[in-house]
Each structure stands twice: as C-alpha cells, then as structure tokens.
Amino acid sequence: MSNKSLFYYSILFVIELQLIWTQTTIPKSLRECYKNNVTLDPPIPLNLRILVDIIQKMEKYSYSTIDMRVMSSSILHRFRFDGIEYHKNIQTTENILPFSGTGIQRIKHKLIEELIPGKAEILPVHILSQEERCILHQAISSSILLFDNENKYKLYGQIPQTEKLKGRMLTDTWNYPRQQGVILTPCGTIAPGIIIGAIAASLQHQNIAVNQLVTNLETSSDTAHYDSNKILFNNDFHLLKMNSTNIYNLKYDKEEVEFILPRNQIIHKPSMWYNALKSSSMKIDNIWLTTIAGKIYYCELAEMVVYQGPLGNNMTFGATGFWQNIMRPTIYYLTNSYKNFDVTRAELIGGIDGMIISSYLQSWIQDFYSLRLSQILEMYYSYEGVVFNTNVKACDRIQTFQYAVPKTILNEQTYAIAQTLAYRKSIAYISPETLQQMVDFATEKFYTYAENHLFPELSCHQINQPQIEAIIIFDGTWTIQYMIDFLAILIQDLDISMYGSKMGIINSTSGEWLLNVTNSPSIAFQTLNNFTNVMWSTQFNYMQVLKTVFSYLNNTWEYNHKHHIIGNLGQVVILLVPLAHISNNEKESIMTLLHQLKYNHPDVHFVYYVSRYNENLFEPFILSNEDYMIKNSNIDAIVQYVLKIPRALRPATTLDLNNSKIPQIEDYISPSKSITYRIHSHWKQNMKKILIKIHTFDYGTMKVCMWIEFKSNNRKNLQCIELAGYKEIILTDHFKCTSISACPNLYLHIQNVTSLYKCAEIDCKTPDQIRM
C-alpha cells in the first residue's frame, strides 16, 4: 500500500473513531458520577423510597412550571445513559474518563432518545446533592458490570454467548456480574428507567414507520459526520489529545471495530438490513419501545432476538439476582447459568409494570390533569394501588398483565423493533421470514416464562405506618455497621418521607446533632454513610442529650407559636441504650432536667430500648403515660408503640385569638386512614372550655369525633359529626379542669373518609386525600 493510501486510511480511522467516541462519551452533566466511584460505590440505597424522594424534591420546586410529561421525559434525557463500559487501557486525567456508552444497551437507549423528546436543562437539578443526582442516574441507567482480578470495574459489553458457566458454584461475589439501573421495591427488584420511559412515551405517544425511521437515521448520520469534524477541535475528550501510541493501543469491542473495517468487508450486511427496512410496512410504538427495548418490555425481547437468535434457538432470558444488603441495597448481583444478560428478570418486571401503567395513564390524566410522576410510582408500588383503579398495583400485577401486554401486539412490536436494532447493530443478517420465526419463538417463550415463573405470590394487605417526629439517640454499644442497618430499618418502618415521618439523630456522648430533623430519606442515608467519619459515641451522657432535646423542642414550638401553628406531628425521643450506664451522681440532675422538660412539653413521648442488663437503671425515668420501656430486642416493638402516638395540638389563648391571623393547622387525610389529635391535659388547666373549629374544602366527606379520656380506653362525652362540602363546624369541650381535680386529655379523631379526587396541590400525597 502506498504512503498516500496509508495516510488516507489513517485519517479515515481517526475521523470514524472520533464519530464513535462523540456518540458514546459520558455527558458532561454525568461526569461527576464517575469520579471517586460515586456511582460504582453509591452512598444511598437503591430503593423506591429514595427514588420517589428525589423526584418529589424536583416536583415541589417546579410544581407550577413542570408537569408529569415534561418531568418524566426530562429525567430520561438528563439522567439516563445506558450501556456504560469501563476501558482499563485509557489513562484517567482531569478531562478524560475511562468510561463510555459503548455497551449494547446504548443502542436501545439511542432509539428511545429519538422517539421521546425531552429537555434536560429544564430540571431543577441544583436542588439535589451530588449523591442524589448520581443515585438517580444509576437507578435508571442500564449497564452490566463485571469484576475480574485484573481490574475491579470491568463492564459487560457483549460476552460471547457460547461461553457458559459449567455448573460451577460461585462463592465469591467478585465473580458475579453487577446490574446497574435497578432498585428494590416492596414488590421486588425492578428497572425504574423502563417505567419512567413508559410514562414519558405514553404522554408523548407516537407510532413511527420503520422505513421512515431509516430515513431519519440517514439524515442524522450526515449531521453526525459534520458535527464530528467540528468536535475534533472543541470536545474536551477528543482523541487528538492522545498521542498516536495511545490511539493504537486502545482496545475496542466488536461493535466499535465494525465502524472502521474495510468497506468491502462490511457493506453487505448493512445494505441487506437497509433494504429490508426500507420495504417494511411495520410501525414502532414508542410506548412499547420504551418498555423493554430501552428498558421497556417488548424491546428487551427484540434485543434477545437480534443478539441471541443468530447463535441458535436456545434463547435465554430472565437472569435473576440478589442484593448485597436488603436494609441498604446498593449493589445488585446477577445469577444465571448462561453468561448472557440481554434480558434480566428486573427488566422484564419493569417492562411489564411500565406497560400496565401506560395502559391506564391516559384515562387517569383525563380524570386528574395534575397527576405527578412520584404519585404514580408510589401508588402503583403500594398495597392500596392506584387510587383511580385500586386493582392496578404491583403486588397484583398478574391480574392486569394480559390486558396490558396482549400477545399479538407484543409479537408485532418485537418484530418491528428487532428489525431496527438489527440494522443498527447485529451479529448476522437475518431474513424477514427467519426473523419472524425467532420473534414467534421468543414471544411464546416469554409468555410461558411469565405465566409460570415471573409472578410470585405477593401479599397485598395494608401496612400501617406511623407519621411522627422521631429523635434517635444510641449509646454506641453496637458496631457501626449494625447500628447503620438498625437505623436503616427504622427509616423504612417509620416511613421517613416528604409525606410521612421525620427523623433526627443525636450523638449520645456530646449531645451534638448527627442528623438534623429531616423528612428526606436520602439525606438521612447520606448521614448514615458518614458515620464512619464522625466521632462514634463512646459513652451515654443523658444530661447532654436532654439539653439538646429540650432546646430543639423549645425552638420548634416557639416557631409554631410565632407562625400561628397550633399543632405538630407526635414527637418521640427514642433512646437505643441496651448497655448504657448512668452513675448515681448523674441521676439527680438528670431527673430535675427531665421533669422540667416534661412540664414544658408534656405531650412528648420517650421510648427506652434497653436490655435486662440495665432495665432497672431506666425505670425511674418512666414518669408519665408518655414514657415506655422496651425490654426485648425486637425492633418491631418500637414501630408498634409509635403507631399509637397521636398528633399534638396546643390550644391558642384568648390573646392569640385577638391576632389578625387565626391560629390553626392544615392537614390532609387519605380514605383508608384515620388521624387522631390530642390536647394534653396540661394545656386544659384553668380553661373554662375549649372550642375546636374544623373547616373542609369539598374534597370529600369525613366523620369527626371528639371525646375526653382520663385513662386509656375510657372515653367520655363522645360527640361525632359528618362533614362534607365547604363546611365549618365547631366542637366544644365544656369540661373545666381545676388544680384540685383530675384533668382528662382531649381527643379529636378523623375517620370514615370518602374522596372526590380533588387534591391537586403539592401538599397532597395522593389525589384522593381530603384537605381540612
């Protein structure tokens, strides 16, 4: 070959290689997640609670400007990037990362990006921490990560399908592939990127002719070539910043090499696929595409047809896996007798869930236009189900599977998408007849697998969760890892969330806050992740703890009074002190401060989680009915007790009522729930009567009852009334407390709620809540 020809092919190599690089480079907005292993070693659990919390933060900030259509599509374009691989031969620098989107998942993802428009820049991502941004990216971006002894982070590209595990038992998790893009829900592990994609596609529904899609590809390809020359000079990651030795030492997978093979070796395959596509009469539905192609159900089948079909008729899918830690799930390991992971169980489940939701979504939107993405996710994976169709829920997905995923349409869409995937990247040309046979086989095999293995029996019973404000103190007895797991369970069971409970953590030695009181589980878990970096409690200093608690309670109620708020979530101090010790010299001063705290805040509860070793030590601190001691090691006992804690009301005085702003509290209740409020007897002292005014806003109906109670379950003066429409009623307590007679607590109970589905403001957890 002449020097001129060699020069020509060298230039062609660099230009083609640059085109590949620019199409697969990690976006600038996501590079922060691939520095210091933020994504590969996530500090926040990959579960539904965290995902919903992050989305809710963006929804709350942009409630008046971004609807569910824009939110879902923008999340996909800002945070989703499938098929990320690690290239160990690339030297990492400030501007060069050894990661790129060259995995097979990227092909599907590019299809989805083209068929679901979105604006990444519109999201209020600045309100999220780096950890939250990166965990959202990891939760919805599909990749398979492999480990080897030579390099810790080796990502799955396309493993030779003939290479199988030969019955060998794997005992080391380093030998298991890791799946990115999955989260743990109460109903199993799912791929949420598929579900969000299905929602976005449903709200921007399109049917695209396959031959038209080819025409669009031709146009975009021309533009890409023009852009690639421009990028050669402007892209921070362009290959010309590497020397020639680095360029030729790079290792590329099969897909990349295909772009730079001599033309006479590759032209026959693309042209055969091209001709088949140009004559195709099929159309691609972007909802089906998103479901398992981009991680939406049917497309994953199409991928299996394209990538596994040419290698034989022994197609496999549904690789299962396990989490490294159920309390704090951050790594999901795959197990499969075959070394192919084109279609995992989590992706199949996510695809089915996406199809089920998208099947009903348009009718829900017509009935309730302000529905939010977080509400869809939270309702569908709850035991109550979606409020508009309570039978639509993940724990009972088998009942809606066949309705949402009809076999005939599945077959058609799998074929159409398989054609498109094959044109873009296939290991062999497949005739239309043969491709249809493979699609038929894959569809039948999927239905058989789904009906027999994909839907385990799940419990759909309601789980009651408290709504309280908890302050946690622990004595440092347990190891850091055990303590973190224990607190992780409490975060889950106490329902720490925007519309649930709040939690704060105090260092039992110094009395300093480890976690300021928050309703964000992601913030709570970020704090837990830093426990190894803070001074661990070495002894229990109850005096310092009480001072901190006392100060917090004073500040909270002073704020409430200043802002004319007469109520609060029930407050409880939970002391995890199984081996704590208090000297006799400390007891007297502690008791004095504890009495003072309880005089100022008598409605605050104290829970002592002790052991046989020290239960007698804490007995003297049980001063009222608001104090409780747990003597066993059952964590459920904590939740069972706090479930009974009512919300606190503190009546305004006559002086407060003369103010121009009426002291009040605004609240919301769901039809399946009830709420109890309590005015502690302390606040009734020397009062002639107490008037409680309740106002409703025509969101539905409810029953309101009020009574007084001297002892538990001894109700007196019970009065109830039904409320509906725009109505205001007044309930009056005439019991006069004096200093010489016993004084009862006053209770207000809301129950028997029915909804008109009008709850549209951001303070509504679900559309069926009632505002009062």
Tab-separated table of C-alpha atoms in Angstrom, residues 90-100:
chain	number	residue	atom	x	y	z
A	90	ILE	CA	-7.330	4.580	28.912
A	91	GLN	CA	-5.338	6.689	31.314
A	92	THR	CA	-7.586	8.813	33.521
A	93	THR	CA	-6.959	12.558	33.559
A	94	GLU	CA	-8.953	15.630	34.556
A	95	ASN	CA	-10.717	15.671	31.190
A	96	ILE	CA	-10.569	12.006	30.229
A	97	LEU	CA	-12.567	9.284	31.967
A	98	PRO	CA	-12.171	5.574	31.237
A	99	PHE	CA	-15.927	5.191	30.764
A	100	SER	CA	-18.058	5.325	27.636
